[in-house]
Amino acid sequence: MVDSNILDIPKSYKAMVRKSKEIGFTMPSDIYIGTFLKTLVASKPGGDFLELGTGIGLSLAWMLDGMNTESLLTSVDNDEKLIAIAEEYFGRDTRLRLICADGAQWIKNNSDRKFDLIFADAWPGKYSEIDEILDMVNVGGFYIIDDMVAQPNWPNGHHENVSRLVDYLEKKENFTLTKMNWSTGLIIAVRNK
Ligand SMILES: C[S@@+](CC[C@H](N)C(=O)[O-])C[C@H]1O[C@@H](n2cnc3c(N)ncnc32)[C@H](O)[C@@H]1O
């Protein structure tokens, strides 16, 4: 098996990768988490999905490709320039709500909502507001994070944040999880109660 042999790359993906290099966006999601998210959202037709940390929309491109017409995706980023780029690519997709807001504040204001998959790709919902975000996962829903093995762009001391988070998730009641040393290091957790 050659996992890099990926045949279903989203139409705009290559142009988006070029764009992210052009604007010097240093935190793009990789192609593997994209394929993984596409597969997971496809398992929940009519699902309601959340991404925290839109960037310019790379992982979002994959999720939209995997979603059926009845599914919805909300994606939140606090950088208006990045959200504007994602709007250019996907603004016309009626399944998508792009929101420019601070993730922590957005979580606080939407704590009564539940999602079938949450991809937590910003600080809030991953290294802060973790209890709050896990409460927003539906029973049978996924909580997904990446960048869990050391990456060149990690700031000094970040491995301690990562260890603390893994430790916390491993002990969290009502979630079943798998750690994967693939892509940038993934955790997939499913709410079981
Ligand atoms: C790892 S990148 C996201 C990558 C993106 N998912 C992709 O597909 O390329 C993290 C993103 O989180 C955003 N971010 C950082 N702090 C945030 C905050 N407090 N609230 C919302 N977004 C934040 C950054 O602007 C950045 O776009």
PDB file of C-alpha atoms and ligand atoms in Angstrom:
ATOM      1  CA  MET A   1       0.000   0.000   0.000  1.00  0.00           C
ATOM      2  CA  VAL A   2       1.280   3.461  -0.888  1.00  0.00           C
ATOM      3  CA  ASP A   3      -0.519   5.978   1.306  1.00  0.00           C
ATOM      4  CA  SER A   4       0.795   8.929  -0.711  1.00  0.00           C
ATOM      5  CA  ASN A   5      -1.075   7.688  -3.774  1.00  0.00           C
ATOM      6  CA  ILE A   6      -4.114   9.942  -3.310  1.00  0.00           C
ATOM      7  CA  LEU A   7      -6.502  10.023  -6.247  1.00  0.00           C
ATOM      8  CA  ASP A   8      -9.370  12.195  -4.980  1.00  0.00           C
ATOM      9  CA  ILE A   9      -7.636  15.529  -4.331  1.00  0.00           C
ATOM     10  CA  PRO A  10     -10.151  18.445  -4.183  1.00  0.00           C
ATOM     11  CA  LYS A  11     -10.296  20.545  -7.359  1.00  0.00           C
ATOM     12  CA  SER A  12      -8.963  23.736  -5.791  1.00  0.00           C
ATOM     13  CA  TYR A  13      -6.431  22.032  -3.515  1.00  0.00           C
ATOM     14  CA  LYS A  14      -3.229  22.452  -5.548  1.00  0.00           C
ATOM     15  CA  ALA A  15      -3.930  26.132  -6.213  1.00  0.00           C
ATOM     16  CA  MET A  16      -4.627  26.569  -2.496  1.00  0.00           C
ATOM     17  CA  VAL A  17      -1.317  24.974  -1.524  1.00  0.00           C
ATOM     18  CA  ARG A  18       0.416  27.413  -3.908  1.00  0.00           C
ATOM     19  CA  LYS A  19      -1.558  30.292  -2.378  1.00  0.00           C
ATOM     20  CA  SER A  20      -0.613  29.341   1.166  1.00  0.00           C
ATOM     21  CA  LYS A  21       3.090  29.350   0.159  1.00  0.00           C
ATOM     22  CA  GLU A  22       2.661  32.652  -1.673  1.00  0.00           C
ATOM     23  CA  ILE A  23       1.187  34.410   1.399  1.00  0.00           C
ATOM     24  CA  GLY A  24       3.675  32.732   3.763  1.00  0.00           C
ATOM     25  CA  PHE A  25       1.051  30.801   5.730  1.00  0.00           C
ATOM     26  CA  THR A  26       3.229  28.619   7.932  1.00  0.00           C
ATOM     27  CA  MET A  27       0.617  26.340   9.515  1.00  0.00           C
ATOM     28  CA  PRO A  28      -1.172  24.544   6.655  1.00  0.00           C
ATOM     29  CA  SER A  29      -2.812  21.181   7.369  1.00  0.00           C
ATOM     30  CA  ASP A  30      -1.203  18.323   5.452  1.00  0.00           C
ATOM     31  CA  ILE A  31      -2.835  16.207   2.769  1.00  0.00           C
ATOM     32  CA  TYR A  32      -3.227  13.129   4.998  1.00  0.00           C
ATOM     33  CA  ILE A  33      -5.412  14.793   7.619  1.00  0.00           C
ATOM     34  CA  GLY A  34      -7.399  16.103   4.656  1.00  0.00           C
ATOM     35  CA  THR A  35      -8.082  12.623   3.292  1.00  0.00           C
ATOM     36  CA  PHE A  36      -8.868  11.400   6.796  1.00  0.00           C
ATOM     37  CA  LEU A  37     -11.392  14.180   7.481  1.00  0.00           C
ATOM     38  CA  LYS A  38     -13.038  13.613   4.111  1.00  0.00           C
ATOM     39  CA  THR A  39     -13.552   9.938   4.954  1.00  0.00           C
ATOM     40  CA  LEU A  40     -14.883  10.681   8.445  1.00  0.00           C
ATOM     41  CA  VAL A  41     -17.417  13.301   7.360  1.00  0.00           C
ATOM     42  CA  ALA A  42     -18.611  10.933   4.616  1.00  0.00           C
ATOM     43  CA  SER A  43     -19.571   8.488   7.397  1.00  0.00           C
ATOM     44  CA  LYS A  44     -22.197  10.969   8.668  1.00  0.00           C
ATOM     45  CA  PRO A  45     -24.624  12.001   5.918  1.00  0.00           C
ATOM     46  CA  GLY A  46     -26.574  15.053   7.041  1.00  0.00           C
ATOM     47  CA  GLY A  47     -23.921  15.698   9.695  1.00  0.00           C
ATOM     48  CA  ASP A  48     -23.149  18.979  11.424  1.00  0.00           C
ATOM     49  CA  PHE A  49     -19.393  19.588  11.521  1.00  0.00           C
ATOM     50  CA  LEU A  50     -17.074  22.146  13.118  1.00  0.00           C
ATOM     51  CA  GLU A  51     -13.534  23.225  12.329  1.00  0.00           C
ATOM     52  CA  LEU A  52     -11.631  25.525  14.657  1.00  0.00           C
ATOM     53  CA  GLY A  53      -8.743  27.086  12.718  1.00  0.00           C
ATOM     54  CA  THR A  54      -9.760  27.543   9.084  1.00  0.00           C
ATOM     55  CA  GLY A  55      -6.435  28.833   7.769  1.00  0.00           C
ATOM     56  CA  ILE A  56      -7.033  29.450   4.067  1.00  0.00           C
ATOM     57  CA  GLY A  57      -9.282  26.376   3.921  1.00  0.00           C
ATOM     58  CA  LEU A  58      -7.099  23.389   3.053  1.00  0.00           C
ATOM     59  CA  SER A  59      -8.674  20.864   5.423  1.00  0.00           C
ATOM     60  CA  LEU A  60     -12.003  22.527   4.763  1.00  0.00           C
ATOM     61  CA  ALA A  61     -11.667  21.710   1.028  1.00  0.00           C
ATOM     62  CA  TRP A  62     -11.424  18.017   1.895  1.00  0.00           C
ATOM     63  CA  MET A  63     -14.324  18.125   4.334  1.00  0.00           C
ATOM     64  CA  LEU A  64     -16.631  19.808   1.821  1.00  0.00           C
ATOM     65  CA  ASP A  65     -15.689  17.144  -0.739  1.00  0.00           C
ATOM     66  CA  GLY A  66     -16.676  14.353   1.668  1.00  0.00           C
ATOM     67  CA  MET A  67     -19.949  15.935   2.846  1.00  0.00           C
ATOM     68  CA  ASN A  68     -23.298  15.152   1.262  1.00  0.00           C
ATOM     69  CA  THR A  69     -25.714  17.921   0.273  1.00  0.00           C
ATOM     70  CA  GLU A  70     -27.562  17.873   3.628  1.00  0.00           C
ATOM     71  CA  SER A  71     -24.434  18.264   5.769  1.00  0.00           C
ATOM     72  CA  LEU A  72     -23.255  21.548   7.296  1.00  0.00           C
ATOM     73  CA  LEU A  73     -19.800  22.809   8.193  1.00  0.00           C
ATOM     74  CA  THR A  74     -18.941  25.748  10.439  1.00  0.00           C
ATOM     75  CA  SER A  75     -15.317  26.896  10.307  1.00  0.00           C
ATOM     76  CA  VAL A  76     -13.876  29.538  12.639  1.00  0.00           C
ATOM     77  CA  ASP A  77     -10.630  31.536  12.436  1.00  0.00           C
ATOM     78  CA  ASN A  78      -9.631  34.797  14.085  1.00  0.00           C
ATOM     79  CA  ASP A  79      -7.607  36.039  11.089  1.00  0.00           C
ATOM     80  CA  GLU A  80      -9.811  38.030   8.733  1.00  0.00           C
ATOM     81  CA  LYS A  81      -7.290  37.848   5.857  1.00  0.00           C
ATOM     82  CA  LEU A  82      -7.314  34.040   5.978  1.00  0.00           C
ATOM     83  CA  ILE A  83     -11.097  33.897   6.222  1.00  0.00           C
ATOM     84  CA  ALA A  84     -11.310  36.220   3.186  1.00  0.00           C
ATOM     85  CA  ILE A  85      -9.177  33.795   1.154  1.00  0.00           C
ATOM     86  CA  ALA A  86     -11.293  30.817   2.235  1.00  0.00           C
ATOM     87  CA  GLU A  87     -14.381  32.884   1.233  1.00  0.00           C
ATOM     88  CA  GLU A  88     -12.930  33.343  -2.262  1.00  0.00           C
ATOM     89  CA  TYR A  89     -12.656  29.589  -2.713  1.00  0.00           C
ATOM     90  CA  PHE A  90     -15.770  28.351  -0.927  1.00  0.00           C
ATOM     91  CA  GLY A  91     -18.011  31.325  -0.101  1.00  0.00           C
ATOM     92  CA  ARG A  92     -20.658  30.136  -2.563  1.00  0.00           C
ATOM     93  CA  ASP A  93     -21.059  26.715  -0.933  1.00  0.00           C
ATOM     94  CA  THR A  94     -24.335  26.968   1.001  1.00  0.00           C
ATOM     95  CA  ARG A  95     -23.303  24.093   3.298  1.00  0.00           C
ATOM     96  CA  LEU A  96     -20.527  26.245   4.768  1.00  0.00           C
ATOM     97  CA  ARG A  97     -20.551  28.943   7.481  1.00  0.00           C
ATOM     98  CA  LEU A  98     -17.207  30.773   7.627  1.00  0.00           C
ATOM     99  CA  ILE A  99     -16.839  32.771  10.822  1.00  0.00           C
ATOM    100  CA  CYS A 100     -14.157  35.276  11.757  1.00  0.00           C
ATOM    101  CA  ALA A 101     -14.023  35.186  15.554  1.00  0.00           C
ATOM    102  CA  ASP A 102     -11.829  34.303  18.453  1.00  0.00           C
ATOM    103  CA  GLY A 103     -12.242  30.558  18.928  1.00  0.00           C
ATOM    104  CA  ALA A 104     -12.471  30.738  22.735  1.00  0.00           C
ATOM    105  CA  GLN A 105     -15.231  33.346  22.573  1.00  0.00           C
ATOM    106  CA  TRP A 106     -17.036  31.434  19.821  1.00  0.00           C
ATOM    107  CA  ILE A 107     -16.985  28.231  21.906  1.00  0.00           C
ATOM    108  CA  LYS A 108     -18.351  30.141  24.895  1.00  0.00           C
ATOM    109  CA  ASN A 109     -21.176  31.651  22.838  1.00  0.00           C
ATOM    110  CA  ASN A 110     -22.116  28.333  21.198  1.00  0.00           C
ATOM    111  CA  SER A 111     -21.691  25.898  24.080  1.00  0.00           C
ATOM    112  CA  ASP A 112     -25.250  24.584  23.671  1.00  0.00           C
ATOM    113  CA  ARG A 113     -24.516  23.275  20.154  1.00  0.00           C
ATOM    114  CA  LYS A 114     -23.501  19.697  19.325  1.00  0.00           C
ATOM    115  CA  PHE A 115     -21.470  18.468  16.354  1.00  0.00           C
ATOM    116  CA  ASP A 116     -20.914  15.114  14.666  1.00  0.00           C
ATOM    117  CA  LEU A 117     -17.251  15.901  14.102  1.00  0.00           C
ATOM    118  CA  ILE A 118     -15.017  18.609  15.495  1.00  0.00           C
ATOM    119  CA  PHE A 119     -11.602  19.217  13.949  1.00  0.00           C
ATOM    120  CA  ALA A 120      -9.835  21.326  16.583  1.00  0.00           C
ATOM    121  CA  ASP A 121      -6.950  22.942  14.692  1.00  0.00           C
ATOM    122  CA  ALA A 122      -6.377  26.137  16.705  1.00  0.00           C
ATOM    123  CA  TRP A 123      -5.341  26.752  20.300  1.00  0.00           C
ATOM    124  CA  PRO A 124      -8.916  27.108  21.606  1.00  0.00           C
ATOM    125  CA  GLY A 125     -10.673  23.742  21.615  1.00  0.00           C
ATOM    126  CA  LYS A 126      -7.331  21.959  21.903  1.00  0.00           C
ATOM    127  CA  TYR A 127      -4.999  23.550  24.444  1.00  0.00           C
ATOM    128  CA  SER A 128      -7.739  25.634  26.077  1.00  0.00           C
ATOM    129  CA  GLU A 129     -11.527  25.228  26.380  1.00  0.00           C
ATOM    130  CA  ILE A 130     -10.984  21.467  26.120  1.00  0.00           C
ATOM    131  CA  ASP A 131     -13.812  20.438  28.479  1.00  0.00           C
ATOM    132  CA  GLU A 132     -16.130  22.877  26.738  1.00  0.00           C
ATOM    133  CA  ILE A 133     -15.339  21.582  23.247  1.00  0.00           C
ATOM    134  CA  LEU A 134     -15.627  17.906  24.204  1.00  0.00           C
ATOM    135  CA  ASP A 135     -19.081  18.671  25.618  1.00  0.00           C
ATOM    136  CA  MET A 136     -20.027  19.836  22.117  1.00  0.00           C
ATOM    137  CA  VAL A 137     -19.363  16.422  20.507  1.00  0.00           C
ATOM    138  CA  ASN A 138     -22.485  14.337  19.835  1.00  0.00           C
ATOM    139  CA  VAL A 139     -22.618  10.742  21.090  1.00  0.00           C
ATOM    140  CA  GLY A 140     -20.978   8.757  18.274  1.00  0.00           C
ATOM    141  CA  GLY A 141     -19.277  11.936  17.056  1.00  0.00           C
ATOM    142  CA  PHE A 142     -15.573  12.487  16.417  1.00  0.00           C
ATOM    143  CA  TYR A 143     -13.076  14.835  18.044  1.00  0.00           C
ATOM    144  CA  ILE A 144      -9.995  15.082  15.818  1.00  0.00           C
ATOM    145  CA  ILE A 145      -6.629  16.774  16.390  1.00  0.00           C
ATOM    146  CA  ASP A 146      -3.346  16.711  14.481  1.00  0.00           C
ATOM    147  CA  ASP A 147       0.233  18.007  15.009  1.00  0.00           C
ATOM    148  CA  MET A 148       0.683  15.663  17.962  1.00  0.00           C
ATOM    149  CA  VAL A 149       4.211  14.551  17.008  1.00  0.00           C
ATOM    150  CA  ALA A 150       7.017  17.123  17.014  1.00  0.00           C
ATOM    151  CA  GLN A 151       6.803  19.505  14.051  1.00  0.00           C
ATOM    152  CA  PRO A 152       9.469  21.965  12.803  1.00  0.00           C
ATOM    153  CA  ASN A 153       7.140  24.912  13.547  1.00  0.00           C
ATOM    154  CA  TRP A 154       6.550  24.013  17.210  1.00  0.00           C
ATOM    155  CA  PRO A 155       7.585  26.799  19.586  1.00  0.00           C
ATOM    156  CA  ASN A 156       9.989  26.003  22.414  1.00  0.00           C
ATOM    157  CA  GLY A 157       8.386  23.982  25.186  1.00  0.00           C
ATOM    158  CA  HIS A 158       5.312  23.045  23.127  1.00  0.00           C
ATOM    159  CA  HIS A 159       5.913  19.319  23.692  1.00  0.00           C
ATOM    160  CA  GLU A 160       4.773  19.860  27.300  1.00  0.00           C
ATOM    161  CA  ASN A 161       1.409  21.213  26.108  1.00  0.00           C
ATOM    162  CA  VAL A 162       1.070  18.206  23.838  1.00  0.00           C
ATOM    163  CA  SER A 163       1.926  15.686  26.586  1.00  0.00           C
ATOM    164  CA  ARG A 164      -0.556  17.337  28.946  1.00  0.00           C
ATOM    165  CA  LEU A 165      -3.294  17.201  26.303  1.00  0.00           C
ATOM    166  CA  VAL A 166      -2.652  13.546  25.422  1.00  0.00           C
ATOM    167  CA  ASP A 167      -2.645  12.653  29.093  1.00  0.00           C
ATOM    168  CA  TYR A 168      -5.928  14.482  29.607  1.00  0.00           C
ATOM    169  CA  LEU A 169      -7.625  12.847  26.601  1.00  0.00           C
ATOM    170  CA  GLU A 170      -6.447   9.371  27.571  1.00  0.00           C
ATOM    171  CA  LYS A 171      -8.142   9.731  30.949  1.00  0.00           C
ATOM    172  CA  LYS A 172     -11.284  11.482  29.711  1.00  0.00           C
ATOM    173  CA  GLU A 173     -14.441   9.566  30.551  1.00  0.00           C
ATOM    174  CA  ASN A 174     -17.010   8.858  27.819  1.00  0.00           C
ATOM    175  CA  PHE A 175     -14.437   8.990  24.995  1.00  0.00           C
ATOM    176  CA  THR A 176     -12.685   6.160  23.166  1.00  0.00           C
ATOM    177  CA  LEU A 177      -9.520   7.206  21.381  1.00  0.00           C
ATOM    178  CA  THR A 178      -6.801   6.054  19.035  1.00  0.00           C
ATOM    179  CA  LYS A 179      -3.392   7.750  18.693  1.00  0.00           C
ATOM    180  CA  MET A 180      -1.894   7.538  15.222  1.00  0.00           C
ATOM    181  CA  ASN A 181       1.735   8.180  14.309  1.00  0.00           C
ATOM    182  CA  TRP A 182       0.723   9.086  10.782  1.00  0.00           C
ATOM    183  CA  SER A 183       0.307  12.429   9.037  1.00  0.00           C
ATOM    184  CA  THR A 184       1.518  14.938  11.675  1.00  0.00           C
ATOM    185  CA  GLY A 185       0.407  12.696  14.554  1.00  0.00           C
ATOM    186  CA  LEU A 186      -3.330  12.344  14.951  1.00  0.00           C
ATOM    187  CA  ILE A 187      -5.767  11.595  17.713  1.00  0.00           C
ATOM    188  CA  ILE A 188      -9.237  10.392  16.841  1.00  0.00           C
ATOM    189  CA  ALA A 189     -11.617  10.306  19.800  1.00  0.00           C
ATOM    190  CA  VAL A 190     -15.252   9.209  19.692  1.00  0.00           C
ATOM    191  CA  ARG A 191     -17.849  10.146  22.296  1.00  0.00           C
ATOM    192  CA  ASN A 192     -19.413   6.905  23.526  1.00  0.00           C
ATOM    193  CA  LYS A 193     -21.895   8.237  26.100  1.00  0.00           C
TER     194      LYS A 193
HETATM  195  C1  LIG B   1      -2.927  25.082  12.190  1.00  0.00           C
HETATM  196  S1  LIG B   1      -3.661  26.488  11.495  1.00  0.00           S
HETATM  197  C2  LIG B   1      -5.090  25.877  10.716  1.00  0.00           C
HETATM  198  C3  LIG B   1      -4.786  25.164   9.435  1.00  0.00           C
HETATM  199  C4  LIG B   1      -6.005  24.856   8.601  1.00  0.00           C
HETATM  200  N1  LIG B   1      -6.917  23.953   9.250  1.00  0.00           N
HETATM  201  C5  LIG B   1      -5.635  24.324   7.242  1.00  0.00           C
HETATM  202  O1  LIG B   1      -6.358  23.485   6.714  1.00  0.00           O
HETATM  203  O2  LIG B   1      -4.602  24.738   6.695  1.00  0.00           O
HETATM  204  C6  LIG B   1      -4.317  27.298  12.905  1.00  0.00           C
HETATM  205  C7  LIG B   1      -5.260  28.447  12.597  1.00  0.00           C
HETATM  206  O3  LIG B   1      -5.819  28.885  13.824  1.00  0.00           O
HETATM  207  C8  LIG B   1      -6.037  30.275  13.754  1.00  0.00           C
HETATM  208  N2  LIG B   1      -6.104  30.781  15.122  1.00  0.00           N
HETATM  209  C9  LIG B   1      -5.092  31.053  15.985  1.00  0.00           C
HETATM  210  N3  LIG B   1      -5.570  31.482  17.161  1.00  0.00           N
HETATM  211  C10 LIG B   1      -6.931  31.480  17.053  1.00  0.00           C
HETATM  212  C11 LIG B   1      -7.985  31.831  17.931  1.00  0.00           C
HETATM  213  N4  LIG B   1      -7.751  32.247  19.175  1.00  0.00           N
HETATM  214  N5  LIG B   1      -9.243  31.712  17.472  1.00  0.00           N
HETATM  215  C12 LIG B   1      -9.515  31.285  16.227  1.00  0.00           C
HETATM  216  N6  LIG B   1      -8.528  30.926  15.347  1.00  0.00           N
HETATM  217  C13 LIG B   1      -7.259  31.036  15.757  1.00  0.00           C
HETATM  218  C14 LIG B   1      -4.860  30.800  12.934  1.00  0.00           C
HETATM  219  O4  LIG B   1      -5.196  32.021  12.302  1.00  0.00           O
HETATM  220  C15 LIG B   1      -4.617  29.667  11.949  1.00  0.00           C
HETATM  221  O5  LIG B   1      -5.247  29.914  10.728  1.00  0.00           O
END
